[in-house]
mmCIF file of C-alpha atoms in Angstrom:
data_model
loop_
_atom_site.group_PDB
_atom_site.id
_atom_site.type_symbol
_atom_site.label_atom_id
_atom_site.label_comp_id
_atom_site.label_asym_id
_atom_site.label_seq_id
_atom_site.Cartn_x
_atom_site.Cartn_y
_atom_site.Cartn_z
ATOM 1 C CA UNK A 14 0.000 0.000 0.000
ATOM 2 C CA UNK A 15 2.471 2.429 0.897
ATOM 3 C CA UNK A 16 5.027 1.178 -1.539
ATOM 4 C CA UNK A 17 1.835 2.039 -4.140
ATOM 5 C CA UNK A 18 0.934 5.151 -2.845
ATOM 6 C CA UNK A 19 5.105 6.152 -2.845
ATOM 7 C CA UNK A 20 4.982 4.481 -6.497
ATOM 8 C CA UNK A 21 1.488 7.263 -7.671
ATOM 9 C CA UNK A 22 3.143 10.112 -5.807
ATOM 10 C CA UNK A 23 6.495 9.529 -7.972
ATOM 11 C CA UNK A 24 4.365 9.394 -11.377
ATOM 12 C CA UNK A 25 2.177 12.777 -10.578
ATOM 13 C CA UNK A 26 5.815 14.061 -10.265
ATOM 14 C CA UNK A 27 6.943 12.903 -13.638
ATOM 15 C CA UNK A 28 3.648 14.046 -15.026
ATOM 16 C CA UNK A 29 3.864 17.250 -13.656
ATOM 17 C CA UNK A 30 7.541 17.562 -14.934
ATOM 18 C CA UNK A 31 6.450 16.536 -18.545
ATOM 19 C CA UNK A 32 3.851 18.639 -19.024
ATOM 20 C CA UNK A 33 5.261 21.777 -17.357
ATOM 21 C CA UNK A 34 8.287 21.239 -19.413
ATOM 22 C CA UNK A 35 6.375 21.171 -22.235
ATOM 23 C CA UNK A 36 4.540 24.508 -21.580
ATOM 24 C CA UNK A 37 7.660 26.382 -20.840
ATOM 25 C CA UNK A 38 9.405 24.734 -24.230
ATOM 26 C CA UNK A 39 6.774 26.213 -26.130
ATOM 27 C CA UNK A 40 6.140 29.670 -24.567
ATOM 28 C CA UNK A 41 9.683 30.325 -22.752
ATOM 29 C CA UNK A 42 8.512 32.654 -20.304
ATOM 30 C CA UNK A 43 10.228 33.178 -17.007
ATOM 31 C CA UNK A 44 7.526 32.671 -15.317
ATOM 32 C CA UNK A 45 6.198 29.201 -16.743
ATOM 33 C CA UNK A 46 8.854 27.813 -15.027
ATOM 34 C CA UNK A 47 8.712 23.880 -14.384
ATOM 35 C CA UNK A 48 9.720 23.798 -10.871
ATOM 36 C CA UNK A 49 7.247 26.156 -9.936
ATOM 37 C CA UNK A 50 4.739 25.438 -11.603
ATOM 38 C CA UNK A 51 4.783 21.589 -10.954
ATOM 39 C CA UNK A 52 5.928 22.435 -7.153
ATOM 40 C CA UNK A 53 2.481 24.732 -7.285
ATOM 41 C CA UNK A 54 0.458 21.827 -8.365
ATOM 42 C CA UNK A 55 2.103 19.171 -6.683
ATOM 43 C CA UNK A 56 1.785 21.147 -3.160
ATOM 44 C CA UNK A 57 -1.998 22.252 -3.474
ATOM 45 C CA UNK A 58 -3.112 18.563 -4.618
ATOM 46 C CA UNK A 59 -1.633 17.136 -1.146
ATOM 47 C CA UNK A 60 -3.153 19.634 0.598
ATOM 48 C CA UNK A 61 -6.429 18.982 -1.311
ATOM 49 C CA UNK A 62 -6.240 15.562 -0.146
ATOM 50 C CA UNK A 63 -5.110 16.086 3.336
ATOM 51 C CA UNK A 64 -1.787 14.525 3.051
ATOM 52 C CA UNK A 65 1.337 15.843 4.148
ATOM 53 C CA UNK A 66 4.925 16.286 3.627
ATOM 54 C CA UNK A 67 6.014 13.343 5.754
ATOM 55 C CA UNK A 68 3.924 11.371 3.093
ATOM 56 C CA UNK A 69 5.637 12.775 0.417
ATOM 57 C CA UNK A 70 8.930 12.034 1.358
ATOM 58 C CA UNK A 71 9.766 8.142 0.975
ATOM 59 C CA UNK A 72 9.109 9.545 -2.887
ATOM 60 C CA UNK A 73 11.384 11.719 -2.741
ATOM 61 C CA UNK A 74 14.547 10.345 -1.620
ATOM 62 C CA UNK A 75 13.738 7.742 -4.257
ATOM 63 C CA UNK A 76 13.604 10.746 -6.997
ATOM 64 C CA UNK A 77 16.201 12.928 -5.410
ATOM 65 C CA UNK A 78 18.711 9.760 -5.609
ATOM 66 C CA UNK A 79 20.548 10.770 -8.932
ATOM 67 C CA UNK A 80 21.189 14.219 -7.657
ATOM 68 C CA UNK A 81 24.284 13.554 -6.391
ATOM 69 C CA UNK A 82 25.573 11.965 -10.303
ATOM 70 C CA UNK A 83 23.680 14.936 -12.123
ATOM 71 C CA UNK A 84 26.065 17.352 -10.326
ATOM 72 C CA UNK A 85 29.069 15.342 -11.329
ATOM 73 C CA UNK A 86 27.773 15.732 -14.956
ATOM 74 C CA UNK A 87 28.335 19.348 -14.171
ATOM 75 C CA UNK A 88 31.908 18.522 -14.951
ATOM 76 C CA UNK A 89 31.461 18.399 -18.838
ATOM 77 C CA UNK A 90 29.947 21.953 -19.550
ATOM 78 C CA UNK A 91 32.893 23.065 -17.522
ATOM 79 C CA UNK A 92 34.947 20.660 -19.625
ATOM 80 C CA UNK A 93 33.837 21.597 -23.266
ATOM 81 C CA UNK A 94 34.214 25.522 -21.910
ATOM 82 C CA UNK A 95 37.817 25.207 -20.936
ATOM 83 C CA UNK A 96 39.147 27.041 -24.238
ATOM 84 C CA UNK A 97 37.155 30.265 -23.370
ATOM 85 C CA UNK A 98 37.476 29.847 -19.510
ATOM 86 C CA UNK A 99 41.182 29.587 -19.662
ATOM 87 C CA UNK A 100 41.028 32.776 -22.192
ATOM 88 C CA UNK A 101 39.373 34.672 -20.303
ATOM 89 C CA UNK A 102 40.220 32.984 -16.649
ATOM 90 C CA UNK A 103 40.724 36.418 -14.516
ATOM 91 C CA UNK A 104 38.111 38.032 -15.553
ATOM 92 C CA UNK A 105 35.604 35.087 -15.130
ATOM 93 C CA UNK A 106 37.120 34.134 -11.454
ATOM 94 C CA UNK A 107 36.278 37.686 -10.472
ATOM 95 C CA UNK A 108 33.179 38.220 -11.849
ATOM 96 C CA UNK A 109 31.700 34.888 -9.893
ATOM 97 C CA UNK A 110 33.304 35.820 -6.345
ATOM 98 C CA UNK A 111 31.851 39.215 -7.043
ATOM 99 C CA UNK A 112 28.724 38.185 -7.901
ATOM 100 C CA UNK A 113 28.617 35.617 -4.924
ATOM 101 C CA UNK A 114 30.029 37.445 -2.156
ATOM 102 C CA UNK A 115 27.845 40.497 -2.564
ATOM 103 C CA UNK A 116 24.443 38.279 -3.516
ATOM 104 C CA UNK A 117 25.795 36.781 -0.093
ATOM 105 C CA UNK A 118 26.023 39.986 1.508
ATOM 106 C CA UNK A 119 22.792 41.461 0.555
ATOM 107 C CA UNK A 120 20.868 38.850 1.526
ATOM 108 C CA UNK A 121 22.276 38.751 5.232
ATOM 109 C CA UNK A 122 22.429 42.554 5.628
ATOM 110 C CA UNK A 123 18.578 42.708 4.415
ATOM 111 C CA UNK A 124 17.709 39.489 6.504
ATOM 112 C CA UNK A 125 18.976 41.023 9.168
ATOM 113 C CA UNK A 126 17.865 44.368 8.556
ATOM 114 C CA UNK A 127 14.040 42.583 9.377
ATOM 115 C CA UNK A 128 15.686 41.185 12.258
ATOM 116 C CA UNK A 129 15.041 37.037 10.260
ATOM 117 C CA UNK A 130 16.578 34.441 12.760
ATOM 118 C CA UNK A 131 20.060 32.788 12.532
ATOM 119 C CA UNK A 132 18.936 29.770 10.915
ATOM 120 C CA UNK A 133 16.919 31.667 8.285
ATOM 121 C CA UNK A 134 20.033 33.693 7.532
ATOM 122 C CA UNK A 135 22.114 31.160 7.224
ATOM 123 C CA UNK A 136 19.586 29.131 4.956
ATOM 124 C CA UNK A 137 19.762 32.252 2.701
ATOM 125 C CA UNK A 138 23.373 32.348 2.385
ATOM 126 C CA UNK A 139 23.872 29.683 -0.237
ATOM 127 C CA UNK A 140 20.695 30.026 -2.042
ATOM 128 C CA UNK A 141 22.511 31.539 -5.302
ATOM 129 C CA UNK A 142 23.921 28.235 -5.600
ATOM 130 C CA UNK A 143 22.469 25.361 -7.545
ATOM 131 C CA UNK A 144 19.924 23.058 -5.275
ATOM 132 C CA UNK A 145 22.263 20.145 -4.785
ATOM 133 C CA UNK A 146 24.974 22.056 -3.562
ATOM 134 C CA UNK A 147 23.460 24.728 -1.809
ATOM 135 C CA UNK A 148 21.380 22.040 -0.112
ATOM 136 C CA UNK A 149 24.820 20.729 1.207
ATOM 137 C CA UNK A 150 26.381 24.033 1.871
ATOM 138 C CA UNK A 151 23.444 25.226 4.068
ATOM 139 C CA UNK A 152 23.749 22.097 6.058
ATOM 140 C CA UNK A 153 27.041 22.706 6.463
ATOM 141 C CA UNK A 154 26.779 26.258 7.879
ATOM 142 C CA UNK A 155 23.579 25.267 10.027
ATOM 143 C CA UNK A 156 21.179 25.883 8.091
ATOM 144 C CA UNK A 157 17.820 24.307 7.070
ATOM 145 C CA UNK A 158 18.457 22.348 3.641
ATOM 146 C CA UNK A 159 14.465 22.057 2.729
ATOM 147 C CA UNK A 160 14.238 26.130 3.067
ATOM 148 C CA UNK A 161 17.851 26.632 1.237
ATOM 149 C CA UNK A 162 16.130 24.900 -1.543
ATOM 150 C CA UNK A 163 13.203 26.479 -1.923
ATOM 151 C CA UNK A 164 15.184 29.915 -1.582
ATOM 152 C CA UNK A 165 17.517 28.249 -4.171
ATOM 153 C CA UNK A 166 14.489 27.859 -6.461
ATOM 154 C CA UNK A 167 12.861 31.138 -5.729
ATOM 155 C CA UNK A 168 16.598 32.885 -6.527
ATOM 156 C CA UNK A 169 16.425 31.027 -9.334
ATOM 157 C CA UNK A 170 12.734 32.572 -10.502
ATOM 158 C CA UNK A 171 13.769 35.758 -9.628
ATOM 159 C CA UNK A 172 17.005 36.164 -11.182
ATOM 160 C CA UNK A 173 16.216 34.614 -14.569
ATOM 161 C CA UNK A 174 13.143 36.989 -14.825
ATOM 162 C CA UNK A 175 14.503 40.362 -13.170
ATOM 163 C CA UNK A 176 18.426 39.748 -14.434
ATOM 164 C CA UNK A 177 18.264 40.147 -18.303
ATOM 165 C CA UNK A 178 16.259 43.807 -17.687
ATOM 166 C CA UNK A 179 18.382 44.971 -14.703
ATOM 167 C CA UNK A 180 21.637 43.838 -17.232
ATOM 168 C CA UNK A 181 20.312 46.343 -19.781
ATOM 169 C CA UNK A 182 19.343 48.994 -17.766
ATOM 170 C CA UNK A 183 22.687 49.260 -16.223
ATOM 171 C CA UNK A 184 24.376 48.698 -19.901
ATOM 172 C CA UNK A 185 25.795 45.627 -19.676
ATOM 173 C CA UNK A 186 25.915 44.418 -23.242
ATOM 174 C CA UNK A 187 28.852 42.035 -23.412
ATOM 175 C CA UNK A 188 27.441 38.752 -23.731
ATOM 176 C CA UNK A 189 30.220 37.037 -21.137
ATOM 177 C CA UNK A 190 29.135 39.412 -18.507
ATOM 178 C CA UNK A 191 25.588 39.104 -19.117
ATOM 179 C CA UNK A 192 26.197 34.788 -18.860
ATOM 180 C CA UNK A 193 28.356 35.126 -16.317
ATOM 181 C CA UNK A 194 25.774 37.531 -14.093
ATOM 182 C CA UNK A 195 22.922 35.063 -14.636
ATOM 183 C CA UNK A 196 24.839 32.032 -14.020
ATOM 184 C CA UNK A 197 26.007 33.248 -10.739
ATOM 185 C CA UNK A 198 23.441 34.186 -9.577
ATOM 186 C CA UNK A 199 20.218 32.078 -10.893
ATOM 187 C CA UNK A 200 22.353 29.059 -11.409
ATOM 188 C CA UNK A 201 20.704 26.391 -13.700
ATOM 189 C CA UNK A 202 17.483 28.875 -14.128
ATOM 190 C CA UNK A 203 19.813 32.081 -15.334
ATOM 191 C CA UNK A 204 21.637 29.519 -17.583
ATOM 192 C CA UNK A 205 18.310 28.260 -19.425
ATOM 193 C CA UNK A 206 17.741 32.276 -20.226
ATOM 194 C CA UNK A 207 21.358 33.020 -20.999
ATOM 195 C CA UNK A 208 21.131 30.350 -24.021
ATOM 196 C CA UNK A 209 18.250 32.035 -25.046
ATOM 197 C CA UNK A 210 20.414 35.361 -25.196
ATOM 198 C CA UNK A 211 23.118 33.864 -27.323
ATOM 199 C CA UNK A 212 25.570 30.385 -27.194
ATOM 200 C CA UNK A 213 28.208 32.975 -25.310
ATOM 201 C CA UNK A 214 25.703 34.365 -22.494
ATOM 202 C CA UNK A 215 24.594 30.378 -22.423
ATOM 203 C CA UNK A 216 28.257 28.967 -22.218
ATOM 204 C CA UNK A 217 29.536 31.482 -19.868
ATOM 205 C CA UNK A 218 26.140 31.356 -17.599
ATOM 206 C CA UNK A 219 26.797 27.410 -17.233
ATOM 207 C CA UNK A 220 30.686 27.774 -16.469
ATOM 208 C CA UNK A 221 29.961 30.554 -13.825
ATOM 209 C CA UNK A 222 26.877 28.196 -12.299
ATOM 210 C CA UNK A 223 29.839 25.540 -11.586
ATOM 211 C CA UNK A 224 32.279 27.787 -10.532
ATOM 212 C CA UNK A 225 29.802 30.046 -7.944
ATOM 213 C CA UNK A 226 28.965 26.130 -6.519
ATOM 214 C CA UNK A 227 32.624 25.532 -5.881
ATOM 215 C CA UNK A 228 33.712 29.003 -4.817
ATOM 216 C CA UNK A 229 30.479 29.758 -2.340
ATOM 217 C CA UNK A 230 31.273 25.771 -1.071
ATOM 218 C CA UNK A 231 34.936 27.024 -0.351
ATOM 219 C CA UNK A 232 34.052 30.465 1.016
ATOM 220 C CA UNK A 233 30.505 29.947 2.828
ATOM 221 C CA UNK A 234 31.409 28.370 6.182
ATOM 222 C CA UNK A 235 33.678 31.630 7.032
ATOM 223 C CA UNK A 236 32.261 34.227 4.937
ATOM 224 C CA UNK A 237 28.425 33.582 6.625
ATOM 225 C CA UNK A 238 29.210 33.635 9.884
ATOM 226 C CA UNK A 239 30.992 37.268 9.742
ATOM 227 C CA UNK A 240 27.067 38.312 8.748
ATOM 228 C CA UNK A 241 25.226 36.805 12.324
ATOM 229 C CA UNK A 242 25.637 38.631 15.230
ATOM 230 C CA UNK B 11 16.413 3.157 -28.005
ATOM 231 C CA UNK B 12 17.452 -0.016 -25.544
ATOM 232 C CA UNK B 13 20.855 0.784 -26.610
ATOM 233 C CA UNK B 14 20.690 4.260 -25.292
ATOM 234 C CA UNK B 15 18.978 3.017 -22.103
ATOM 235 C CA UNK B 16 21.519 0.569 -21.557
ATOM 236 C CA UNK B 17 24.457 3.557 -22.170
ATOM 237 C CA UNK B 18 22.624 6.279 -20.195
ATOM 238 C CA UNK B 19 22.478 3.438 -17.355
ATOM 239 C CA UNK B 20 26.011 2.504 -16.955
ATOM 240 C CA UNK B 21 27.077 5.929 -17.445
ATOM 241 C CA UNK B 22 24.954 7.031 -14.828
ATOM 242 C CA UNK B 23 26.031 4.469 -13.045
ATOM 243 C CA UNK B 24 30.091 5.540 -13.304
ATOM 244 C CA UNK B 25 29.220 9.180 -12.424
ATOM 245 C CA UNK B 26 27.473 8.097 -8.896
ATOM 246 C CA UNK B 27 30.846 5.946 -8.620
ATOM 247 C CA UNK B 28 32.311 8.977 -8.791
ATOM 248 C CA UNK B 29 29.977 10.970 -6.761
ATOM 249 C CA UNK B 30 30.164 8.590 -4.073
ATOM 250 C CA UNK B 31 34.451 8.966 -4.441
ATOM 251 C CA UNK B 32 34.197 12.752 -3.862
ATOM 252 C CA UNK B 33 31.550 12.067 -1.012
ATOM 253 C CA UNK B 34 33.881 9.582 0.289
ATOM 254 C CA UNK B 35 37.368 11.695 0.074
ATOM 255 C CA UNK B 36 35.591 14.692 1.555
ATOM 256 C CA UNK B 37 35.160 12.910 4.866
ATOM 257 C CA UNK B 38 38.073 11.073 5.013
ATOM 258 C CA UNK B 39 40.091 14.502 4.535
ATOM 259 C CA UNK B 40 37.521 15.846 6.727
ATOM 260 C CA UNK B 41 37.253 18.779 4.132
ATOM 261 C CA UNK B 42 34.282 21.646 4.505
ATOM 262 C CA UNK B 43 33.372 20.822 1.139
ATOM 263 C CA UNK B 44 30.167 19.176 -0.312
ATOM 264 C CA UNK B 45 30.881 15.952 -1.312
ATOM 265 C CA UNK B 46 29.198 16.034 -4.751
ATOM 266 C CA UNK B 47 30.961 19.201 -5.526
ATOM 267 C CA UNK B 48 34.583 17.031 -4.657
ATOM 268 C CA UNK B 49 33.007 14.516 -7.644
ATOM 269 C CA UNK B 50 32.271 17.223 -9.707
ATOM 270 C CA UNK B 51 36.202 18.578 -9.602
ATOM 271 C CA UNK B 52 37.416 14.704 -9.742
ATOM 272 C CA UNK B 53 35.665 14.297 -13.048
ATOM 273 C CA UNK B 54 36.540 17.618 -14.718
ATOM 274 C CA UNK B 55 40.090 17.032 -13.330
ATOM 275 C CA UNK B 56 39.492 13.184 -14.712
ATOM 276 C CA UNK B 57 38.300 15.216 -18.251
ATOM 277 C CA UNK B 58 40.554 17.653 -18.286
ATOM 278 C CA UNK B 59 43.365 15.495 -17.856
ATOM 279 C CA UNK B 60 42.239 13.185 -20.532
ATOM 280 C CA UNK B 61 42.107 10.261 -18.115
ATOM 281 C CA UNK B 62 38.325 10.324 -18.841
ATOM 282 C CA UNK B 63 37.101 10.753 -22.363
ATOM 283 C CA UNK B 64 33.839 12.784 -22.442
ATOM 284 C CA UNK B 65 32.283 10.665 -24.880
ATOM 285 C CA UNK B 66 32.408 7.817 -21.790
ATOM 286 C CA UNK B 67 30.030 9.730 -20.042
ATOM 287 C CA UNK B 68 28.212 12.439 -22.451
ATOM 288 C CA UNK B 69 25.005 10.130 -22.933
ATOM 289 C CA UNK B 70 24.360 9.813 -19.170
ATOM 290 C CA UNK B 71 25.651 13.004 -18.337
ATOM 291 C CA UNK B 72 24.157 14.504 -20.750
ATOM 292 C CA UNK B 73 20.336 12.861 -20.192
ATOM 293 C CA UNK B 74 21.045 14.110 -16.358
ATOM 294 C CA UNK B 75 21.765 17.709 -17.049
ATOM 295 C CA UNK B 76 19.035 17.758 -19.926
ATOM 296 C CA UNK B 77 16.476 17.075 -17.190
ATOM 297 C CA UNK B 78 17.983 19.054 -14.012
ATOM 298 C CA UNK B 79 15.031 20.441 -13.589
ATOM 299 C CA UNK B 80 13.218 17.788 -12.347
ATOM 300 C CA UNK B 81 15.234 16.926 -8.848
ATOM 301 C CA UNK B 82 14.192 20.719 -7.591
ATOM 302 C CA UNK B 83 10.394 19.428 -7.879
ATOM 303 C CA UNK B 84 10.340 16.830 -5.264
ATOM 304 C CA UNK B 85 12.930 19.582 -3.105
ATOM 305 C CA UNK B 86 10.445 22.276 -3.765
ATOM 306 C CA UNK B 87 7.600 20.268 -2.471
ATOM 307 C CA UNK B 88 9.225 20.474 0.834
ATOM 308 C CA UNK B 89 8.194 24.096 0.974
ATOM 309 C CA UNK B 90 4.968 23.180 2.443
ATOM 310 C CA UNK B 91 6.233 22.286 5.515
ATOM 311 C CA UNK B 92 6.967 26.124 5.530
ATOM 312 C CA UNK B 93 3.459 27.753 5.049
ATOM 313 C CA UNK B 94 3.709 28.985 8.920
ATOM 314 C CA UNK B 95 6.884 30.762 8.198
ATOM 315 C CA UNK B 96 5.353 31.914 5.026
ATOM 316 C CA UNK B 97 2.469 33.312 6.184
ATOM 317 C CA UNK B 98 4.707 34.935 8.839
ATOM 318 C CA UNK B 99 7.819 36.174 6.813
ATOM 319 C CA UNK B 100 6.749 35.526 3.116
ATOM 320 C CA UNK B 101 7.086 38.841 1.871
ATOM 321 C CA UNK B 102 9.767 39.876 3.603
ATOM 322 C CA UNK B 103 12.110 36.775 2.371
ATOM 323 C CA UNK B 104 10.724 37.709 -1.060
ATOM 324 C CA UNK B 105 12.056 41.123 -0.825
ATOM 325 C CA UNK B 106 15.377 39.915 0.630
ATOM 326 C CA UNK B 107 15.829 37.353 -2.381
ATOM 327 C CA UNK B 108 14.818 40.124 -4.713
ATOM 328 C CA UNK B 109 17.303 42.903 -3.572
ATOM 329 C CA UNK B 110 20.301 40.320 -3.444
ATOM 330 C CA UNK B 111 19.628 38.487 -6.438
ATOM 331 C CA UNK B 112 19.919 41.891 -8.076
ATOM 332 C CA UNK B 113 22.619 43.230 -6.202
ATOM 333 C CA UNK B 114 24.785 40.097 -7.326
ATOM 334 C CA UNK B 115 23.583 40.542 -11.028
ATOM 335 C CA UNK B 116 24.787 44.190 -10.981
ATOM 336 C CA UNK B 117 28.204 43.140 -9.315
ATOM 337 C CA UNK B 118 29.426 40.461 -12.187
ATOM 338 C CA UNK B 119 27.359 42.563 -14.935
ATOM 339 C CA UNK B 120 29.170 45.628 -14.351
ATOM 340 C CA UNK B 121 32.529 44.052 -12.656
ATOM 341 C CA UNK B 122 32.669 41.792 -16.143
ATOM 342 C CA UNK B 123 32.038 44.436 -18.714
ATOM 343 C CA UNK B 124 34.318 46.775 -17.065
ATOM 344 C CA UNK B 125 37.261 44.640 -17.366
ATOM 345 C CA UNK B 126 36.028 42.872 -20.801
ATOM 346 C CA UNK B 127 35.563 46.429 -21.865
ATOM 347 C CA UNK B 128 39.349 47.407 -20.938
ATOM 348 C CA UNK B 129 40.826 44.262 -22.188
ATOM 349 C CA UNK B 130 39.611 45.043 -26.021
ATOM 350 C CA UNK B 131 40.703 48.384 -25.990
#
């Protein structure tokens, strides 16, 4: 029974995935985004029903279970990138710990600027990184990994539909340092608009996604703290 | 199409090898590091290197980054153990994601195409 329910709970999911996916393909708007539109549906048929998170969950460590191998895959964007991120290495390594450390920054001076707890804060501090990572970065700092992602995916949202405006407004035109602003920043999410930009915004969008994970993994545990009281 | 099932599979299957390698070094060296991050460096250091060739993993890796979209879903759901907090801090936390996400924009935007923009002169 529970092994059946588990099994129904995986393939509304998948559904949900599929045909989300296939709205966004088709329209491309920000915010037609898969993840939040299936995480809309998903949530507000368990409530309908009266079931609960705790329900959910067998289902999702069985769904969450390649996470670990999709990040590895990360490796080969980085990898077929190397030409134009060994080009251009300087300027790309300080555009991401820019972009990191003051996204970083902003969030804990605002959080705490509406006096939000320690826990929240520290939640917040990795959420420019993508889910799998940030997930493991805000347990290592002490935060909750459940809220990091959902601040992960709201980041995401966010960035990918307020970025590309805020990038012309201030007159960034360069293609690298629109990629590298959304990659960042929005992770996975500003990568899927940066390819829409051009192959440059999308290439350099998905290089700076990798290398924000591994730079806010490196810096996070000491930077964060310096923000708490 | 059982052929590319069968090669998505074992590729799959040699990236959580090496997943679980980074997971495992990272505690052994007691590093503050996550350990799927540690895979991520082994394999581009493994690519890179040419120890690995990318065509041994491109089909699996690929299929998993093609559809990275779908492990934040089941995350996501996990926001509705939240609505309290929500209800509570909702629009504040929306205005603190909103301000930083575009502070960090505006740092790489304009800290990129500053130096891009001296480079090519």
């Amino acid at each position: 029974m529970n092994l059946l329910f588990s099994a129904s709970l995986i393939l509304l999911t998948l559904g949900a995935y599929l045909a989300t996916r296939r709205i966004f393909l088709a329209y491309r708007h920000p915010l037609l985004n898969p993840v939040f539109l299936s995480t809309v549906v998903i949530i507000s048929l368990m409530k309908l029903t009266g079931y609960s998170w705790d329900d959910y969950q067998p289902a999702k460590e069985v769904m969450t279970f390649l996470l670990g191998p999709a990040t590895v895959a990360l490796a080969l964007p980085l990898y077929h990138n190397r030409s134009l991120l060994r080009r251009h290495a300087p300027t790309v390594l300080a555009g991401v710990a820019a972009g990191s450390l003051t996204t970083m920054a902003a969030a804990l001076v605002a959080g705490r600027l509406f006096s939000l707890g320690d826990t929240l804060l520290l939640s917040l501090g990795p959420k420019s990184v993508t889910v799998p990572i940030a997930v493991e970065i805000s347990r290592l700092c002490g935060g909750e990994a459940p809220l990091t992602a959902a601040f992960v995916v709201a980041t995401g949202m966010l960035g990918s539909i307020l970025g590309p405006g805020a990038l012309s407004l201030l007159r960034v035109k360069h293609p690298m340092a629109r990629g590298l602003a959304l990659g960042t920043v929005s992770h996975g999410q500003g990568t899927a608009v940066a390819l829409m930009e051009s192959e440059t915004a999308g290439a350099m969008s998905g290089v700076a996604m990798a290398l924000a994970a591994v730079f806010t993994a490196l810096v996070a545990p000491y930077y964060l703290p310096l923000f708490l009281r | 199409m059982t052929k590319t099932a069968f090669n998505i599979s074992w590729q799959v299957l040699l990236l959580w090898l090496v997943f679980r390698l980074g997971t495992f070094l990272v505690a052994l060296l007691h590093l503050s590091l996550p350990g799927n991050v540690a895979g991520m460096l082994i394999m581009f250091l493994l690519l890179a290197s040419g120890a690995v060739k990318p065509s041994l993993i491109e089909e699996g890796g690929g299929f998993l980054l093609k559809h990275f979209a779908f492990f934040f879903i089941p995350i996501s759901v996990g926001l509705m153990t939240f609505g309290d907090l929500m209800r509570q801090s909702g629009a504040v936390l929306l205005l603190v994601l909103t301000v930083s996400a575009l502070v960090g924009v505006a740092a790489t935007g304009v800290s990129v195409e500053l130096l891009q923009g001296r480079s090519s002169r």
